[in-house]
PDB file of C-alpha atoms and ligand atoms in Angstrom:
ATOM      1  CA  UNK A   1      78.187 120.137  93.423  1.00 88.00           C
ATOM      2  CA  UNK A   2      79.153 119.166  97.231  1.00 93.00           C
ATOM      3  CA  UNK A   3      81.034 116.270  97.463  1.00 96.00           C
ATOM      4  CA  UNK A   4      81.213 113.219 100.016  1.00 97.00           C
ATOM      5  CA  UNK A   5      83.948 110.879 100.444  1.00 97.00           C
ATOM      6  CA  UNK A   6      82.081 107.356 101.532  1.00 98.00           C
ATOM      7  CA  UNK A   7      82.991 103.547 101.321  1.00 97.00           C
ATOM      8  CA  UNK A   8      80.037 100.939 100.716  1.00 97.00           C
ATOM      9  CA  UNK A   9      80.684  97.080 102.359  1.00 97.00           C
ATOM     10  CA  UNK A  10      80.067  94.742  99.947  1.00 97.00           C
ATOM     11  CA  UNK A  11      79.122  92.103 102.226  1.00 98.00           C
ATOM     12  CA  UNK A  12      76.635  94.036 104.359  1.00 98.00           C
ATOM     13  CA  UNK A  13      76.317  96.939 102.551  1.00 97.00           C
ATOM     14  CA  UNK A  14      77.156  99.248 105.369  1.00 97.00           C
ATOM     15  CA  UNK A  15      78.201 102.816 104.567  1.00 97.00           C
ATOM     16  CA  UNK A  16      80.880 104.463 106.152  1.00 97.00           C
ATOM     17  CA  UNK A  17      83.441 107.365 105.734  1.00 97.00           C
ATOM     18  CA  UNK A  18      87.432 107.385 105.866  1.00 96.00           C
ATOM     19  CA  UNK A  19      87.445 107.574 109.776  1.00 97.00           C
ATOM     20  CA  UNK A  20      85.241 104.554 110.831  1.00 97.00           C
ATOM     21  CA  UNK A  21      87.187 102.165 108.177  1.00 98.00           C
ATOM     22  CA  UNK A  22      89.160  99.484 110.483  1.00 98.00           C
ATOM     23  CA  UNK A  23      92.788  99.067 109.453  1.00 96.00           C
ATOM     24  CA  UNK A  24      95.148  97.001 110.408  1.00 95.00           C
ATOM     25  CA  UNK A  25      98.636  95.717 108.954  1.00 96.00           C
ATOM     26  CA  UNK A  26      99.004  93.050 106.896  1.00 95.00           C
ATOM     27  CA  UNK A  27      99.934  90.037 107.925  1.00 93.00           C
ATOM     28  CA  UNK A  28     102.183  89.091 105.058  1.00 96.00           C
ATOM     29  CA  UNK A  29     103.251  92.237 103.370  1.00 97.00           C
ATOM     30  CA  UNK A  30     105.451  94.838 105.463  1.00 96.00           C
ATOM     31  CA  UNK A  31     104.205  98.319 105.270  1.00 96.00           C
ATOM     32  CA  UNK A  32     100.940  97.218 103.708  1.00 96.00           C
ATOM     33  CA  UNK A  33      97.445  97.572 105.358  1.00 95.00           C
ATOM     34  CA  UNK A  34      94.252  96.007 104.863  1.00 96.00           C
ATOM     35  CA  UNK A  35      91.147  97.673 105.482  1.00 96.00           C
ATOM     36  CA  UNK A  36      88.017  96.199 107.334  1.00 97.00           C
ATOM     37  CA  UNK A  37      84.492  96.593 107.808  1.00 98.00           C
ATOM     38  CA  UNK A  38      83.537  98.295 110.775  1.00 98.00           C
ATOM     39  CA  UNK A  39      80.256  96.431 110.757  1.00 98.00           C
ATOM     40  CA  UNK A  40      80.473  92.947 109.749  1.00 98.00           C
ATOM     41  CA  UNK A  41      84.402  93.002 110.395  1.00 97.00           C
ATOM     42  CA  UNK A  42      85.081  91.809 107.012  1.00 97.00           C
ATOM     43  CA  UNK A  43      88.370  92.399 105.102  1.00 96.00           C
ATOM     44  CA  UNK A  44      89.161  94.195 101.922  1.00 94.00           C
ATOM     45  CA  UNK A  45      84.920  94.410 101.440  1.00 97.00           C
ATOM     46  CA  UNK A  46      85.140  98.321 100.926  1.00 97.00           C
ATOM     47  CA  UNK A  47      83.986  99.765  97.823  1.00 97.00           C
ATOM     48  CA  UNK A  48      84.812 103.442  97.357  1.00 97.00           C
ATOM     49  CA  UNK A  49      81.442 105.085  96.389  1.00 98.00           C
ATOM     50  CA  UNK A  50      80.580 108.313  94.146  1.00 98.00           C
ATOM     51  CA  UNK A  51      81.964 111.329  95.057  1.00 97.00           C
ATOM     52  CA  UNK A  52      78.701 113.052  94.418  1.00 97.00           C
ATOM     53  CA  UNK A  53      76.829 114.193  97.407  1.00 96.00           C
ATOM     54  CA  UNK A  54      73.758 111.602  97.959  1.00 96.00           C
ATOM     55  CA  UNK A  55      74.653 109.138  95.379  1.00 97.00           C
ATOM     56  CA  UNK A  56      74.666 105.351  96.860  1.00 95.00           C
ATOM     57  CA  UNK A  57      76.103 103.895  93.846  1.00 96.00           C
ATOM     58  CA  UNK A  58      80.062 102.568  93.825  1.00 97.00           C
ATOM     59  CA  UNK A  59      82.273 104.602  91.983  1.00 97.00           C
ATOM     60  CA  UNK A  60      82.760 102.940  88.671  1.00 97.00           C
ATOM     61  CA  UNK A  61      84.977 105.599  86.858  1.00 95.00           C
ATOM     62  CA  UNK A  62      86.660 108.625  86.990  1.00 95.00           C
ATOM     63  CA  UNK A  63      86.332 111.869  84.946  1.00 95.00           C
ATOM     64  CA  UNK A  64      88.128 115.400  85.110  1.00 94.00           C
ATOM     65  CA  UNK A  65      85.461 117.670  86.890  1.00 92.00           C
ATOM     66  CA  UNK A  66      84.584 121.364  87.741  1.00 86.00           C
ATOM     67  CA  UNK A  67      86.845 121.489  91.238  1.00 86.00           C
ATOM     68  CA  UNK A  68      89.168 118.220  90.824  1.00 92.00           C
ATOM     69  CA  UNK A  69      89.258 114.956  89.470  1.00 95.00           C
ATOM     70  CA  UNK A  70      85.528 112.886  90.456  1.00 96.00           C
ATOM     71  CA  UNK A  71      85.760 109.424  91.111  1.00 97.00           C
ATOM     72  CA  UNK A  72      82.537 108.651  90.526  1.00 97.00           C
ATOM     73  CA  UNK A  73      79.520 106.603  89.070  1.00 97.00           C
ATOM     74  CA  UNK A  74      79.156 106.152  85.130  1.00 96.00           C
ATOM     75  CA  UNK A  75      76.080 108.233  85.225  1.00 96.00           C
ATOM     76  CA  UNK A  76      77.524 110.806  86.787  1.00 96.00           C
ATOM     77  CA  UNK A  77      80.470 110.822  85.010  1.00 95.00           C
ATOM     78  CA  UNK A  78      78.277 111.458  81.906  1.00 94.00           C
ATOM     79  CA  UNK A  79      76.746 114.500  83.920  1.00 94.00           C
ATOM     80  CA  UNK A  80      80.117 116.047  84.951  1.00 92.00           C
ATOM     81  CA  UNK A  81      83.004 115.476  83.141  1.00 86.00           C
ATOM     82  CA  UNK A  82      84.386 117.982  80.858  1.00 74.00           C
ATOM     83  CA  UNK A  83      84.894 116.743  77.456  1.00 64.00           C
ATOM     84  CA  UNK A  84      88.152 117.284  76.437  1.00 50.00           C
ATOM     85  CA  UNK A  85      88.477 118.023  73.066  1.00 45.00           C
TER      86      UNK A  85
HETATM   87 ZN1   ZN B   1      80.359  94.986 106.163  1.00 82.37          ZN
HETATM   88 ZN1   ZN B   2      76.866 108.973  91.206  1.00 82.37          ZN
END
């Protein structure tokens, strides 16, 4: 299974990876950031999406995989997590 590492927009539904996610600091915390858009400039929009190569759906869940812990969608999850029993 090859894996990507992608963020979905909310508000525009743009898809981006790690790199093109705007970040700044925020404006009340210290040492927190917020992350932005890179699209539609909005803030805190980002939805991390499946970790399965080609998916397009937003990482519901999590499961224990083959190769690391998969942050992925519930369907997948069903497909690749390792029951643990
Ligand atoms: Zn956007
Ligand atoms: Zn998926």
């Amino acid at each position: 299974m090859e894996r990507q590492n992608k963020y979905k927009c909310e508000e525009c539904g743009h898809i981006c990876e790690p790199v093109d996610i705007l970040e700044a600091k925020h404006p009340f915390i210290d040492d927190e950031k917020v992350m932005g858009c890179p699209e539609c400039r909005e803030i805190d929009s980002l939805q991390k999406m499946c970790e399965v190569d080609g998916c397009n759906k937003v990482a519901s869940c999590g499961t224990p995989a083959s190769g690391g812990y998969l942050i992925c969608c519930g369907e997948h999850s069903e497909k690749y997590g390792r029951r643990n029993k």
